[in-house]
Amino acid sequence: MILRFTKMHGAGNDFVVIDLVSQRCKLRSRDIRKLADRRFGVGCDQVLVVEPPSRPDVDFRYRIYNADGGEVEQCGNGARCFARFVREKKLTAKKRISVETACGVIVLNARDHDQVEVDMGAPRFEPADIPLRAEQRAASYVIDLGAQQLEVGAVSMGNPHAILRVDNVDTADVEGLGPQIERHQDFPQRVNAGFMQVVAEDTIRLRVFERGVGETLACGTGACAAVAYGRSRGWLSETVTVQLPGGKLSITWRGEGHNVMMTGPTAVVFEGTIKL
Ligand SMILES: N[C@H](CCC[C@H](N)C(=O)O)C(=O)O
């Protein structure tokens, strides 16, 4: 099977985007892993699949697969690239695009050339929504790694995030702690691990060890989750610039009961075909 794909990235978080509206094929988990493979495939953090909608009130179905082949609920940087892709491929002429994901409908607002704003929905803090093994909701949680205990925030953006506040992201032990947090027993569906440095109430630096991938250059849902946690702790203002290794995102959250809005860059890297 020969498959057309487009390589894109949002603030360095890179994707292989597959249009299954104008081409038909069934992607198996091993096909996803091959597409994501940086040695023998195309190479990316996540594979994004554009499908026709399964309901009349949305424009598209949006499926997201981590590099390990697992399907996940949400991908913020991917959503921005999705909006640019469907417009540039003339799959829609709309600027306001509603997209069905595994965790509900999100709305994408295509702005000027490469900037896209995404309504990422409301952050959820209840342990059952993360999911997190905890008696009840708390401002933060202590997870025991054996050699040390960590205080983390826990937020769902449709996908699970644990956020550790650190003094300096450059010296944070992302490589050592990331995998331990990702697979900690308190997170039954594993978790994306964010390392957040609060620079000012409107600026944070963030590194994310992503579930099913490892450290990425940027994580949109991770940025949303970090701002929601930081704001819930009283450390951050309503609109925050999130500086990630691959670029900057602007996140706005007015507080509980409101959705998180994310704006950031998108880029098309190259187009190609691959034999699966
Ligand atoms: N990079 C994505 C997040 C993917 C999350 C995935 N690693 C998971 O297992 O939830 C983003 O921009 O939101």
CSV table of C-alpha atoms and ligand atoms in Angstrom, one decimal:
chain,number,residue,atom,x,y,z
A,1,MET,CA,0.0,0.0,0.0
A,2,ILE,CA,1.4,3.4,-1.0
A,3,LEU,CA,0.4,6.2,1.4
A,4,ARG,CA,0.7,9.9,0.9
A,5,PHE,CA,1.8,11.8,4.0
A,6,THR,CA,2.7,15.4,5.1
A,7,LYS,CA,5.4,16.0,7.7
A,8,MET,CA,4.5,19.0,10.0
A,9,HIS,CA,5.5,20.4,13.3
A,10,GLY,CA,4.0,22.8,15.9
A,11,ALA,CA,6.8,24.5,18.0
A,12,GLY,CA,9.0,21.5,17.2
A,13,ASN,CA,6.5,18.8,18.2
A,14,ASP,CA,6.6,16.9,15.0
A,15,PHE,CA,3.9,14.9,13.2
A,16,VAL,CA,3.2,12.7,10.2
A,17,VAL,CA,-0.3,13.7,8.9
A,18,ILE,CA,-2.3,11.2,6.9
A,19,ASP,CA,-5.4,12.2,4.9
A,20,LEU,CA,-7.9,9.4,5.1
A,21,VAL,CA,-10.6,11.6,3.6
A,22,SER,CA,-9.2,11.5,0.1
A,23,GLN,CA,-7.3,8.2,0.4
A,24,ARG,CA,-8.6,5.0,1.9
A,25,CYS,CA,-6.6,2.6,4.0
A,26,LYS,CA,-6.7,0.8,7.3
A,27,LEU,CA,-3.7,1.7,9.5
A,28,ARG,CA,-2.5,-1.0,11.9
A,29,SER,CA,-0.5,-0.3,15.0
A,30,ARG,CA,2.7,-1.6,13.2
A,31,ASP,CA,2.0,0.9,10.4
A,32,ILE,CA,1.9,3.7,12.9
A,33,ARG,CA,5.1,2.6,14.5
A,34,LYS,CA,6.8,2.4,11.1
A,35,LEU,CA,5.6,5.9,10.1
A,36,ALA,CA,6.9,7.3,13.4
A,37,ASP,CA,10.2,5.4,13.3
A,38,ARG,CA,13.0,7.9,12.9
A,39,ARG,CA,15.4,5.3,11.4
A,40,PHE,CA,13.4,3.2,9.0
A,41,GLY,CA,10.2,5.2,8.6
A,42,VAL,CA,9.4,8.9,8.2
A,43,GLY,CA,9.9,9.8,11.9
A,44,CYS,CA,7.7,11.8,14.3
A,45,ASP,CA,6.4,12.2,17.8
A,46,GLN,CA,2.8,11.5,16.8
A,47,VAL,CA,0.9,10.3,13.7
A,48,LEU,CA,-2.2,12.4,13.0
A,49,VAL,CA,-5.1,10.9,11.0
A,50,VAL,CA,-7.7,13.0,9.2
A,51,GLU,CA,-11.0,11.1,8.8
A,52,PRO,CA,-14.5,12.0,7.7
A,53,PRO,CA,-16.8,12.9,10.6
A,54,SER,CA,-18.9,10.2,12.3
A,55,ARG,CA,-21.6,12.7,13.1
A,56,PRO,CA,-23.2,15.5,11.1
A,57,ASP,CA,-22.4,18.4,13.4
A,58,VAL,CA,-18.6,18.3,13.1
A,59,ASP,CA,-16.3,18.8,10.2
A,60,PHE,CA,-13.7,16.0,10.7
A,61,ARG,CA,-12.7,13.1,12.9
A,62,TYR,CA,-9.1,13.5,14.3
A,63,ARG,CA,-7.2,10.5,15.5
A,64,ILE,CA,-3.9,10.7,17.3
A,65,TYR,CA,-1.3,8.0,17.7
A,66,ASN,CA,1.9,8.1,19.8
A,67,ALA,CA,5.1,6.9,18.3
A,68,ASP,CA,4.7,3.6,20.2
A,69,GLY,CA,1.5,3.0,18.2
A,70,GLY,CA,-1.0,3.7,21.0
A,71,GLU,CA,-4.0,5.9,20.2
A,72,VAL,CA,-4.4,8.8,22.6
A,73,GLU,CA,-7.1,11.3,23.5
A,74,GLN,CA,-5.7,14.7,22.6
A,75,CYS,CA,-2.8,16.5,21.0
A,76,GLY,CA,-2.7,20.3,21.1
A,77,ASN,CA,0.2,21.1,18.8
A,78,GLY,CA,-1.3,18.4,16.5
A,79,ALA,CA,-4.7,20.2,16.5
A,80,ARG,CA,-3.1,23.4,15.2
A,81,CYS,CA,-1.3,21.5,12.4
A,82,PHE,CA,-4.5,19.6,11.6
A,83,ALA,CA,-6.3,23.0,11.0
A,84,ARG,CA,-3.6,24.2,8.7
A,85,PHE,CA,-3.5,20.8,6.9
A,86,VAL,CA,-7.2,20.5,6.1
A,87,ARG,CA,-7.3,24.1,4.8
A,88,GLU,CA,-4.2,23.8,2.7
A,89,LYS,CA,-5.4,20.5,1.2
A,90,LYS,CA,-8.7,22.2,0.4
A,91,LEU,CA,-10.6,19.6,2.5
A,92,THR,CA,-12.4,22.6,3.9
A,93,ALA,CA,-12.5,26.4,3.3
A,94,LYS,CA,-13.7,27.1,6.9
A,95,LYS,CA,-11.6,29.2,9.3
A,96,ARG,CA,-13.6,27.8,12.3
A,97,ILE,CA,-13.3,24.0,12.1
A,98,SER,CA,-15.0,21.6,14.6
A,99,VAL,CA,-13.2,18.3,15.1
A,100,GLU,CA,-14.2,15.2,16.9
A,101,THR,CA,-11.5,13.6,19.0
A,102,ALA,CA,-11.4,10.6,21.4
A,103,CYS,CA,-12.2,13.0,24.3
A,104,GLY,CA,-14.9,15.2,22.7
A,105,VAL,CA,-15.2,18.0,20.1
A,106,ILE,CA,-12.6,20.8,19.9
A,107,VAL,CA,-12.8,24.0,17.8
A,108,LEU,CA,-9.9,25.2,15.7
A,109,ASN,CA,-9.7,28.8,14.6
A,110,ALA,CA,-7.3,29.2,11.6
A,111,ARG,CA,-5.7,32.7,12.0
A,112,ASP,CA,-3.1,34.3,9.8
A,113,HIS,CA,-0.6,32.2,7.8
A,114,ASP,CA,0.9,29.8,10.4
A,115,GLN,CA,-0.8,30.8,13.7
A,116,VAL,CA,-3.8,28.7,14.8
A,117,GLU,CA,-5.9,29.2,18.0
A,118,VAL,CA,-7.4,26.0,19.5
A,119,ASP,CA,-10.1,25.8,22.1
A,120,MET,CA,-8.7,22.9,24.1
A,121,GLY,CA,-11.7,22.4,26.4
A,122,ALA,CA,-11.7,22.6,30.1
A,123,PRO,CA,-9.0,21.2,32.3
A,124,ARG,CA,-10.1,18.5,34.7
A,125,PHE,CA,-8.7,18.1,38.2
A,126,GLU,CA,-10.7,15.2,39.7
A,127,PRO,CA,-8.5,12.1,40.3
A,128,ALA,CA,-11.0,9.9,38.4
A,129,ASP,CA,-10.8,12.2,35.4
A,130,ILE,CA,-7.0,12.1,35.1
A,131,PRO,CA,-7.0,9.1,36.0
A,132,LEU,CA,-5.0,9.2,39.2
A,133,ARG,CA,-5.1,6.8,42.2
A,134,ALA,CA,-6.0,9.3,45.0
A,135,GLU,CA,-8.6,9.4,47.8
A,136,GLN,CA,-9.8,12.9,46.7
A,137,ARG,CA,-8.9,16.0,44.8
A,138,ALA,CA,-6.0,18.0,46.3
A,139,ALA,CA,-3.9,21.0,45.2
A,140,SER,CA,-1.0,18.6,44.6
A,141,TYR,CA,0.0,15.0,45.2
A,142,VAL,CA,3.0,13.2,46.6
A,143,ILE,CA,4.2,10.3,44.4
A,144,ASP,CA,6.8,7.9,45.8
A,145,LEU,CA,9.6,6.9,43.5
A,146,GLY,CA,11.4,4.9,46.1
A,147,ALA,CA,14.6,6.9,46.2
A,148,GLN,CA,12.6,10.1,46.5
A,149,GLN,CA,9.2,11.5,46.8
A,150,LEU,CA,7.9,14.2,44.4
A,151,GLU,CA,5.1,16.8,44.8
A,152,VAL,CA,3.2,17.0,41.5
A,153,GLY,CA,0.1,18.6,40.1
A,154,ALA,CA,-2.3,16.3,38.1
A,155,VAL,CA,-4.5,17.7,35.3
A,156,SER,CA,-6.4,16.1,32.4
A,157,MET,CA,-6.7,17.9,29.1
A,158,GLY,CA,-8.4,14.8,27.8
A,159,ASN,CA,-5.0,13.1,28.2
A,160,PRO,CA,-3.3,12.8,31.6
A,161,HIS,CA,-0.6,15.2,32.8
A,162,ALA,CA,1.6,15.2,36.0
A,163,ILE,CA,3.4,18.5,36.5
A,164,LEU,CA,6.5,18.9,38.7
A,165,ARG,CA,7.6,22.5,39.6
A,166,VAL,CA,11.4,22.9,39.3
A,167,ASP,CA,13.8,25.8,39.9
A,168,ASN,CA,15.4,25.4,36.4
A,169,VAL,CA,14.3,23.3,33.5
A,170,ASP,CA,17.8,23.2,32.2
A,171,THR,CA,19.1,21.2,35.2
A,172,ALA,CA,15.9,19.2,35.8
A,173,ASP,CA,16.4,15.4,35.7
A,174,VAL,CA,13.9,14.9,32.8
A,175,GLU,CA,15.7,11.9,31.5
A,176,GLY,CA,15.9,10.2,34.9
A,177,LEU,CA,12.5,11.2,36.4
A,178,GLY,CA,10.4,11.4,33.2
A,179,PRO,CA,10.2,7.6,32.7
A,180,GLN,CA,9.6,7.0,36.4
A,181,ILE,CA,6.7,9.4,36.5
A,182,GLU,CA,5.3,8.3,33.2
A,183,ARG,CA,4.9,4.7,34.4
A,184,HIS,CA,4.2,5.4,38.1
A,185,GLN,CA,1.6,3.1,39.6
A,186,ASP,CA,-0.6,6.0,40.7
A,187,PHE,CA,-1.3,6.7,37.0
A,188,PRO,CA,-3.2,3.6,35.7
A,189,GLN,CA,-3.1,4.9,32.1
A,190,ARG,CA,0.5,6.2,32.4
A,191,VAL,CA,1.0,10.0,32.2
A,192,ASN,CA,2.8,12.8,30.4
A,193,ALA,CA,5.3,14.3,32.8
A,194,GLY,CA,5.8,18.1,32.7
A,195,PHE,CA,8.8,20.0,34.3
A,196,MET,CA,7.7,23.6,34.9
A,197,GLN,CA,9.9,26.6,35.9
A,198,VAL,CA,7.9,29.7,36.9
A,199,VAL,CA,9.8,32.7,35.5
A,200,ALA,CA,7.1,35.2,36.2
A,201,GLU,CA,3.3,35.1,36.7
A,202,ASP,CA,2.9,35.4,32.9
A,203,THR,CA,5.9,33.3,31.8
A,204,ILE,CA,6.9,29.7,32.4
A,205,ARG,CA,9.6,27.4,30.9
A,206,LEU,CA,8.5,23.8,30.3
A,207,ARG,CA,10.0,20.5,29.3
A,208,VAL,CA,7.7,17.5,28.8
A,209,PHE,CA,8.5,13.8,28.9
A,210,GLU,CA,5.6,12.5,26.9
A,211,ARG,CA,3.7,9.3,27.5
A,212,GLY,CA,4.5,6.8,24.8
A,213,VAL,CA,7.2,9.0,23.2
A,214,GLY,CA,9.8,10.4,25.6
A,215,GLU,CA,10.9,14.0,25.8
A,216,THR,CA,9.6,16.1,22.9
A,217,LEU,CA,10.5,19.7,21.8
A,218,ALA,CA,7.0,20.9,22.7
A,219,CYS,CA,3.7,19.5,24.1
A,220,GLY,CA,0.5,21.6,23.6
A,221,THR,CA,-1.7,19.7,26.1
A,222,GLY,CA,1.3,19.7,28.4
A,223,ALA,CA,1.5,23.5,28.2
A,224,CYS,CA,-2.2,23.8,28.9
A,225,ALA,CA,-2.0,21.4,31.8
A,226,ALA,CA,1.0,23.2,33.3
A,227,VAL,CA,-0.7,26.7,33.1
A,228,ALA,CA,-3.9,25.2,34.6
A,229,TYR,CA,-2.0,23.7,37.5
A,230,GLY,CA,0.2,26.9,38.0
A,231,ARG,CA,-3.0,29.0,38.0
A,232,SER,CA,-4.8,26.7,40.4
A,233,ARG,CA,-1.8,27.1,42.8
A,234,GLY,CA,-1.9,30.9,42.5
A,235,TRP,CA,1.5,31.2,40.7
A,236,LEU,CA,0.3,32.3,37.3
A,237,SER,CA,-1.9,35.0,35.6
A,238,GLU,CA,-4.7,34.4,33.0
A,239,THR,CA,-2.5,34.5,29.9
A,240,VAL,CA,0.9,32.8,30.0
A,241,THR,CA,3.7,32.5,27.5
A,242,VAL,CA,5.0,29.0,27.7
A,243,GLN,CA,8.6,28.7,26.5
A,244,LEU,CA,9.4,25.1,25.4
A,245,PRO,CA,12.6,23.8,23.9
A,246,GLY,CA,11.1,23.9,20.4
A,247,GLY,CA,9.2,27.2,20.6
A,248,LYS,CA,6.6,29.4,22.4
A,249,LEU,CA,2.9,28.9,22.9
A,250,SER,CA,0.4,31.4,24.3
A,251,ILE,CA,-2.1,29.8,26.8
A,252,THR,CA,-5.1,31.6,28.3
A,253,TRP,CA,-7.2,30.1,31.1
A,254,ARG,CA,-9.7,32.3,33.0
A,255,GLY,CA,-10.2,29.8,35.7
A,256,GLU,CA,-12.5,26.9,36.7
A,257,GLY,CA,-15.5,26.6,34.5
A,258,HIS,CA,-13.6,28.1,31.5
A,259,ASN,CA,-11.8,26.4,28.6
A,260,VAL,CA,-8.1,26.7,27.9
A,261,MET,CA,-7.2,28.6,24.7
A,262,MET,CA,-3.9,27.8,23.0
A,263,THR,CA,-2.3,29.8,20.2
A,264,GLY,CA,1.0,28.9,18.5
A,265,PRO,CA,2.9,28.2,15.3
A,266,THR,CA,2.6,25.5,12.7
A,267,ALA,CA,4.9,24.5,9.8
A,268,VAL,CA,4.8,22.1,6.9
A,269,VAL,CA,8.2,20.4,6.5
A,270,PHE,CA,7.8,18.1,3.5
A,271,GLU,CA,5.3,15.9,1.6
A,272,GLY,CA,6.0,12.3,0.5
A,273,THR,CA,4.7,8.8,0.0
A,274,ILE,CA,5.6,5.7,1.8
A,275,LYS,CA,5.1,1.9,1.1
A,276,LEU,CA,3.5,0.2,4.1
B,1,LIG,N1,2.3,16.4,21.9
B,1,LIG,C1,0.9,16.4,22.2
B,1,LIG,C2,0.5,15.6,23.4
B,1,LIG,C3,0.5,14.2,23.1
B,1,LIG,C4,0.2,13.5,24.3
B,1,LIG,C5,0.6,12.0,24.2
B,1,LIG,N2,2.0,11.8,24.4
B,1,LIG,C6,-0.2,11.3,25.3
B,1,LIG,O1,0.1,10.1,25.4
B,1,LIG,O2,-1.1,11.8,25.8
B,1,LIG,C7,0.4,17.8,22.4
B,1,LIG,O3,0.9,18.7,21.7
B,1,LIG,O4,-0.6,18.0,23.1
